[in-house]
mmCIF file of C-alpha atoms in Angstrom:
data_model
loop_
_atom_site.group_PDB
_atom_site.id
_atom_site.type_symbol
_atom_site.label_atom_id
_atom_site.label_comp_id
_atom_site.label_asym_id
_atom_site.label_seq_id
_atom_site.Cartn_x
_atom_site.Cartn_y
_atom_site.Cartn_z
ATOM 1 C CA GLY A 1 120.081 167.986 -62.925
ATOM 2 C CA GLU A 2 121.994 171.061 -62.477
ATOM 3 C CA ASP A 3 125.253 171.268 -63.283
ATOM 4 C CA VAL A 4 128.636 173.647 -62.964
ATOM 5 C CA GLU A 5 131.749 173.654 -64.853
ATOM 6 C CA GLN A 6 135.352 174.717 -64.805
ATOM 7 C CA SER A 7 138.950 174.423 -66.465
ATOM 8 C CA LEU A 8 141.242 171.786 -63.782
ATOM 9 C CA PHE A 9 143.545 173.745 -64.233
ATOM 10 C CA LEU A 10 145.136 177.218 -64.887
ATOM 11 C CA SER A 11 148.914 178.408 -65.424
ATOM 12 C CA VAL A 12 149.969 181.626 -65.692
ATOM 13 C CA ARG A 13 153.016 183.739 -64.896
ATOM 14 C CA GLU A 14 153.471 185.198 -61.560
ATOM 15 C CA GLY A 15 152.620 189.356 -61.945
ATOM 16 C CA ASP A 16 149.767 188.589 -64.719
ATOM 17 C CA SER A 17 146.298 188.326 -64.601
ATOM 18 C CA SER A 18 144.535 185.006 -63.829
ATOM 19 C CA VAL A 19 140.930 184.363 -65.456
ATOM 20 C CA ILE A 20 139.440 181.794 -63.858
ATOM 21 C CA ASN A 21 135.946 180.753 -66.109
ATOM 22 C CA CYS A 22 132.538 178.959 -64.626
ATOM 23 C CA THR A 23 129.400 177.912 -66.918
ATOM 24 C CA TYR A 24 126.101 176.892 -65.055
ATOM 25 C CA THR A 25 122.910 175.576 -66.331
ATOM 26 C CA ASP A 26 120.413 176.738 -63.213
ATOM 27 C CA SER A 27 117.991 179.628 -64.921
ATOM 28 C CA SER A 28 116.772 180.597 -61.031
ATOM 29 C CA SER A 29 120.619 180.768 -59.356
ATOM 30 C CA THR A 30 120.058 183.941 -56.893
ATOM 31 C CA TYR A 31 124.060 183.990 -56.009
ATOM 32 C CA LEU A 32 127.089 182.124 -57.515
ATOM 33 C CA TYR A 33 130.129 181.949 -55.050
ATOM 34 C CA TRP A 34 133.998 182.234 -55.785
ATOM 35 C CA TYR A 35 135.438 180.112 -52.674
ATOM 36 C CA LYS A 36 139.475 178.914 -52.440
ATOM 37 C CA GLN A 37 141.171 176.026 -51.160
ATOM 38 C CA GLU A 38 144.687 176.361 -50.292
ATOM 39 C CA PRO A 39 146.772 172.724 -49.877
ATOM 40 C CA GLY A 40 145.563 170.677 -46.356
ATOM 41 C CA ALA A 41 142.876 173.125 -45.713
ATOM 42 C CA GLY A 42 139.247 173.782 -45.802
ATOM 43 C CA LEU A 43 137.347 175.648 -48.077
ATOM 44 C CA GLN A 44 137.277 179.900 -47.830
ATOM 45 C CA LEU A 45 134.569 181.728 -49.701
ATOM 46 C CA LEU A 46 136.296 184.270 -51.808
ATOM 47 C CA THR A 47 133.294 186.771 -52.774
ATOM 48 C CA TYR A 48 130.111 186.105 -54.085
ATOM 49 C CA ILE A 49 127.579 188.517 -56.665
ATOM 50 C CA PHE A 50 123.958 188.626 -56.842
ATOM 51 C CA SER A 51 122.581 187.007 -59.840
ATOM 52 C CA ASN A 52 121.307 190.622 -60.626
ATOM 53 C CA MET A 53 124.859 192.301 -61.409
ATOM 54 C CA ASP A 54 126.966 192.026 -63.919
ATOM 55 C CA MET A 55 130.231 192.900 -61.964
ATOM 56 C CA LYS A 56 131.651 193.310 -58.932
ATOM 57 C CA GLN A 57 135.115 194.247 -57.331
ATOM 58 C CA ASP A 58 136.821 193.836 -54.576
ATOM 59 C CA GLN A 59 140.583 194.789 -54.244
ATOM 60 C CA ARG A 60 142.374 192.686 -57.017
ATOM 61 C CA LEU A 61 139.764 190.217 -57.598
ATOM 62 C CA THR A 62 136.797 191.117 -60.582
ATOM 63 C CA VAL A 63 133.918 189.057 -61.005
ATOM 64 C CA LEU A 64 131.649 189.132 -63.638
ATOM 65 C CA LEU A 65 128.295 187.503 -64.771
ATOM 66 C CA ASN A 66 126.727 187.520 -67.734
ATOM 67 C CA LYS A 67 123.625 185.778 -66.959
ATOM 68 C CA LYS A 68 122.556 185.630 -70.570
ATOM 69 C CA ASP A 69 125.449 183.213 -71.423
ATOM 70 C CA LYS A 70 125.529 181.455 -67.926
ATOM 71 C CA HIS A 71 128.776 181.727 -67.826
ATOM 72 C CA LEU A 72 130.729 183.520 -64.183
ATOM 73 C CA SER A 73 134.286 184.626 -64.266
ATOM 74 C CA LEU A 74 136.634 185.411 -61.136
ATOM 75 C CA ARG A 75 140.181 187.590 -62.303
ATOM 76 C CA ILE A 76 142.938 188.022 -59.575
ATOM 77 C CA ALA A 77 144.869 191.205 -60.952
ATOM 78 C CA ASP A 78 148.466 190.915 -60.303
ATOM 79 C CA THR A 79 149.080 187.609 -59.658
ATOM 80 C CA GLN A 80 150.849 186.468 -56.615
ATOM 81 C CA THR A 81 152.321 183.131 -55.317
ATOM 82 C CA GLY A 82 150.048 183.329 -52.626
ATOM 83 C CA ASP A 83 147.719 182.498 -55.082
ATOM 84 C CA SER A 84 148.254 179.066 -55.871
ATOM 85 C CA ALA A 85 145.217 177.355 -54.792
ATOM 86 C CA ILE A 86 142.238 175.616 -55.828
ATOM 87 C CA TYR A 87 139.168 177.865 -57.051
ATOM 88 C CA PHE A 88 135.806 176.657 -56.724
ATOM 89 C CA CYS A 89 132.801 178.049 -58.103
ATOM 90 C CA ALA A 90 129.020 177.488 -56.785
ATOM 91 C CA ASP A 91 125.573 178.158 -57.670
ATOM 92 C CA SER A 92 123.153 178.232 -55.281
ATOM 93 C CA MET A 93 119.445 176.983 -56.532
ATOM 94 C CA ASP A 94 116.819 179.315 -55.437
ATOM 95 C CA SER A 95 114.621 176.003 -54.899
ATOM 96 C CA ASN A 96 116.414 174.061 -51.980
ATOM 97 C CA TYR A 97 119.440 176.361 -51.424
ATOM 98 C CA GLN A 98 121.575 173.874 -51.708
ATOM 99 C CA LEU A 99 125.212 174.645 -53.708
ATOM 100 C CA ILE A 100 126.301 173.156 -56.910
ATOM 101 C CA TRP A 101 129.881 173.364 -56.903
ATOM 102 C CA GLY A 102 132.427 173.168 -59.785
ATOM 103 C CA ALA A 103 135.017 170.428 -59.736
ATOM 104 C CA GLY A 104 137.412 173.620 -59.183
ATOM 105 C CA THR A 105 139.943 174.895 -61.168
ATOM 106 C CA LYS A 106 144.223 174.339 -59.719
ATOM 107 C CA LEU A 107 145.759 178.004 -60.411
ATOM 108 C CA ILE A 108 149.273 177.369 -60.780
ATOM 109 C CA ILE A 109 151.750 180.171 -60.491
ATOM 110 C CA LYS A 110 155.328 180.459 -62.281
ATOM 111 C CA PRO A 111 157.738 182.401 -61.382
ATOM 112 C CA ASN B 1 136.773 182.413 -33.009
ATOM 113 C CA ALA B 2 137.412 178.565 -33.532
ATOM 114 C CA GLY B 3 134.756 178.798 -36.538
ATOM 115 C CA VAL B 4 133.986 175.151 -37.683
ATOM 116 C CA THR B 5 136.255 172.321 -36.592
ATOM 117 C CA GLN B 6 136.784 168.684 -37.561
ATOM 118 C CA THR B 7 138.343 166.008 -36.068
ATOM 119 C CA PRO B 8 140.144 164.099 -36.232
ATOM 120 C CA LYS B 9 142.520 164.946 -39.275
ATOM 121 C CA PHE B 10 143.461 161.991 -40.742
ATOM 122 C CA GLN B 11 142.293 158.323 -40.827
ATOM 123 C CA VAL B 12 142.960 154.978 -41.887
ATOM 124 C CA LEU B 13 140.178 152.350 -42.137
ATOM 125 C CA LYS B 14 140.029 148.788 -42.769
ATOM 126 C CA THR B 15 137.275 147.647 -44.622
ATOM 127 C CA GLY B 16 133.829 147.115 -42.672
ATOM 128 C CA GLN B 17 135.193 149.061 -39.779
ATOM 129 C CA SER B 18 133.230 151.394 -38.522
ATOM 130 C CA MET B 19 133.980 155.345 -37.304
ATOM 131 C CA THR B 20 132.571 158.720 -36.637
ATOM 132 C CA LEU B 21 133.591 162.068 -37.733
ATOM 133 C CA GLN B 22 133.109 165.401 -35.704
ATOM 134 C CA CYS B 23 132.492 168.637 -36.424
ATOM 135 C CA ALA B 24 131.549 171.034 -34.518
ATOM 136 C CA GLN B 25 131.043 175.282 -34.656
ATOM 137 C CA ASP B 26 131.023 178.011 -31.723
ATOM 138 C CA MET B 27 129.102 180.248 -34.590
ATOM 139 C CA ASN B 28 125.721 179.308 -33.579
ATOM 140 C CA HIS B 29 125.080 178.591 -36.645
ATOM 141 C CA GLU B 30 121.478 177.078 -37.484
ATOM 142 C CA TYR B 31 122.614 174.977 -40.895
ATOM 143 C CA MET B 32 125.000 172.457 -40.712
ATOM 144 C CA SER B 33 126.015 170.197 -43.492
ATOM 145 C CA TRP B 34 128.627 167.536 -44.484
ATOM 146 C CA TYR B 35 130.710 166.964 -47.978
ATOM 147 C CA ARG B 36 132.619 164.705 -49.613
ATOM 148 C CA GLN B 37 135.243 165.640 -52.539
ATOM 149 C CA ASP B 38 137.203 163.628 -54.578
ATOM 150 C CA PRO B 39 139.569 164.396 -57.415
ATOM 151 C CA GLY B 40 137.931 166.203 -60.691
ATOM 152 C CA MET B 41 134.974 166.341 -58.514
ATOM 153 C CA GLY B 42 132.930 169.496 -56.877
ATOM 154 C CA LEU B 43 131.648 168.596 -53.577
ATOM 155 C CA ARG B 44 129.355 166.430 -53.110
ATOM 156 C CA LEU B 45 126.573 166.811 -50.475
ATOM 157 C CA ILE B 46 126.071 163.446 -48.257
ATOM 158 C CA HIS B 47 123.673 165.170 -45.360
ATOM 159 C CA TYR B 48 122.452 168.589 -43.737
ATOM 160 C CA SER B 49 121.265 169.593 -41.009
ATOM 161 C CA VAL B 50 118.696 172.676 -40.568
ATOM 162 C CA GLY B 51 118.684 173.020 -37.033
ATOM 163 C CA ALA B 52 118.863 170.589 -33.436
ATOM 164 C CA GLY B 53 116.862 167.165 -34.356
ATOM 165 C CA ILE B 54 116.452 168.100 -37.997
ATOM 166 C CA THR B 55 118.401 166.098 -40.258
ATOM 167 C CA ASP B 56 118.259 165.155 -44.304
ATOM 168 C CA GLN B 57 119.446 163.523 -47.055
ATOM 169 C CA GLY B 58 121.907 165.121 -49.460
ATOM 170 C CA GLU B 59 123.402 163.805 -53.020
ATOM 171 C CA VAL B 60 124.819 160.875 -51.619
ATOM 172 C CA PRO B 61 123.897 159.823 -48.039
ATOM 173 C CA ASN B 62 123.988 155.577 -48.695
ATOM 174 C CA GLY B 63 126.286 154.478 -45.962
ATOM 175 C CA TYR B 64 126.402 157.282 -43.286
ATOM 176 C CA ASN B 65 124.396 158.512 -40.739
ATOM 177 C CA VAL B 66 124.095 161.874 -39.626
ATOM 178 C CA SER B 67 122.609 163.317 -35.769
ATOM 179 C CA ARG B 68 122.157 166.614 -34.603
ATOM 180 C CA SER B 69 120.979 166.717 -31.203
ATOM 181 C CA THR B 70 122.656 170.202 -30.569
ATOM 182 C CA THR B 71 123.506 173.238 -32.332
ATOM 183 C CA GLU B 72 127.150 173.145 -32.198
ATOM 184 C CA ASP B 73 127.896 169.172 -33.454
ATOM 185 C CA PHE B 74 127.095 167.825 -36.199
ATOM 186 C CA PRO B 75 128.588 163.913 -36.525
ATOM 187 C CA LEU B 76 128.622 161.934 -39.536
ATOM 188 C CA ARG B 77 129.021 158.166 -38.841
ATOM 189 C CA LEU B 78 130.160 155.581 -41.409
ATOM 190 C CA LEU B 79 128.346 152.444 -40.685
ATOM 191 C CA SER B 80 130.690 149.912 -42.499
ATOM 192 C CA ALA B 81 133.545 151.429 -44.161
ATOM 193 C CA ALA B 82 133.820 150.578 -47.710
ATOM 194 C CA PRO B 83 137.158 151.147 -50.357
ATOM 195 C CA SER B 84 134.500 153.564 -52.252
ATOM 196 C CA GLN B 85 134.219 156.335 -49.285
ATOM 197 C CA THR B 86 137.676 157.029 -49.247
ATOM 198 C CA SER B 87 137.443 160.660 -49.878
ATOM 199 C CA VAL B 88 138.015 163.961 -48.101
ATOM 200 C CA TYR B 89 135.177 164.946 -45.832
ATOM 201 C CA PHE B 90 134.538 168.488 -45.079
ATOM 202 C CA CYS B 91 131.269 170.198 -42.290
ATOM 203 C CA ALA B 92 130.120 173.247 -43.397
ATOM 204 C CA SER B 93 127.943 175.838 -41.174
ATOM 205 C CA SER B 94 126.110 178.901 -42.206
ATOM 206 C CA ARG B 95 124.014 181.138 -40.490
ATOM 207 C CA GLY B 96 120.703 180.107 -42.479
ATOM 208 C CA LEU B 97 119.684 178.607 -45.011
ATOM 209 C CA GLY B 98 118.988 181.393 -47.750
ATOM 210 C CA SER B 99 121.079 182.234 -50.851
ATOM 211 C CA ASN B 100 123.077 184.667 -49.314
ATOM 212 C CA GLN B 101 124.554 182.843 -46.328
ATOM 213 C CA PRO B 102 127.753 182.166 -47.295
ATOM 214 C CA GLN B 103 129.089 178.489 -45.870
ATOM 215 C CA HIS B 104 131.782 178.089 -43.600
ATOM 216 C CA PHE B 105 134.134 175.474 -43.875
ATOM 217 C CA GLY B 106 136.308 173.241 -41.522
ATOM 218 C CA ASP B 107 139.944 171.729 -43.121
ATOM 219 C CA GLY B 108 138.809 168.663 -43.684
ATOM 220 C CA THR B 109 139.181 164.977 -42.434
ATOM 221 C CA ARG B 110 140.942 162.806 -44.877
ATOM 222 C CA LEU B 111 140.031 159.155 -44.740
ATOM 223 C CA SER B 112 141.470 155.858 -46.113
ATOM 224 C CA ILE B 113 139.499 152.548 -46.478
ATOM 225 C CA LEU B 114 142.201 149.816 -47.259
#
């Protein structure tokens, strides 16, 4: 079946940029999503990108999509302590609209 | 605006007990779903519903039942709890079933089966 893969951890210094990467296998993806999960909370939609776009920017967040390599990244500029969370990549399968989820990347901020 | 509300937030059960996890949304969303979240794994879909009276199985449905008698509510029932069902359970809803319909999540129910 289709799969989405992410590294489990990323550690960055406060003020630096964070880049969280995701690879997927589905050839028919239409939308790819980034969700954020803070401790003890549910998942919150951060941003999403349509598959015919290469880049989407929203304040400190930049999403890059390389459809040829099936690679998605989320860049967080000027990382703050409030950005500490688990970030999930999700791919929507156009065939049945279900989401395929990555395991999540835990972003650790060093002072 | 409450969004998606899950109760209880925490629960401990003994093996063999049954219980119902509640989920309610006040956004008039047609699509609702239940996921479980386990360490080192992505969310796995248990059951979903595309509208009142309609439910279907997801990736890991065994040991769980659902019903959708109203648009607002989508309870998840554990028939006979097993330690393998220890997990965090999330309910989600969205306006529709299209790729451009982001899901809204509840805060989760943390369930331990002893």
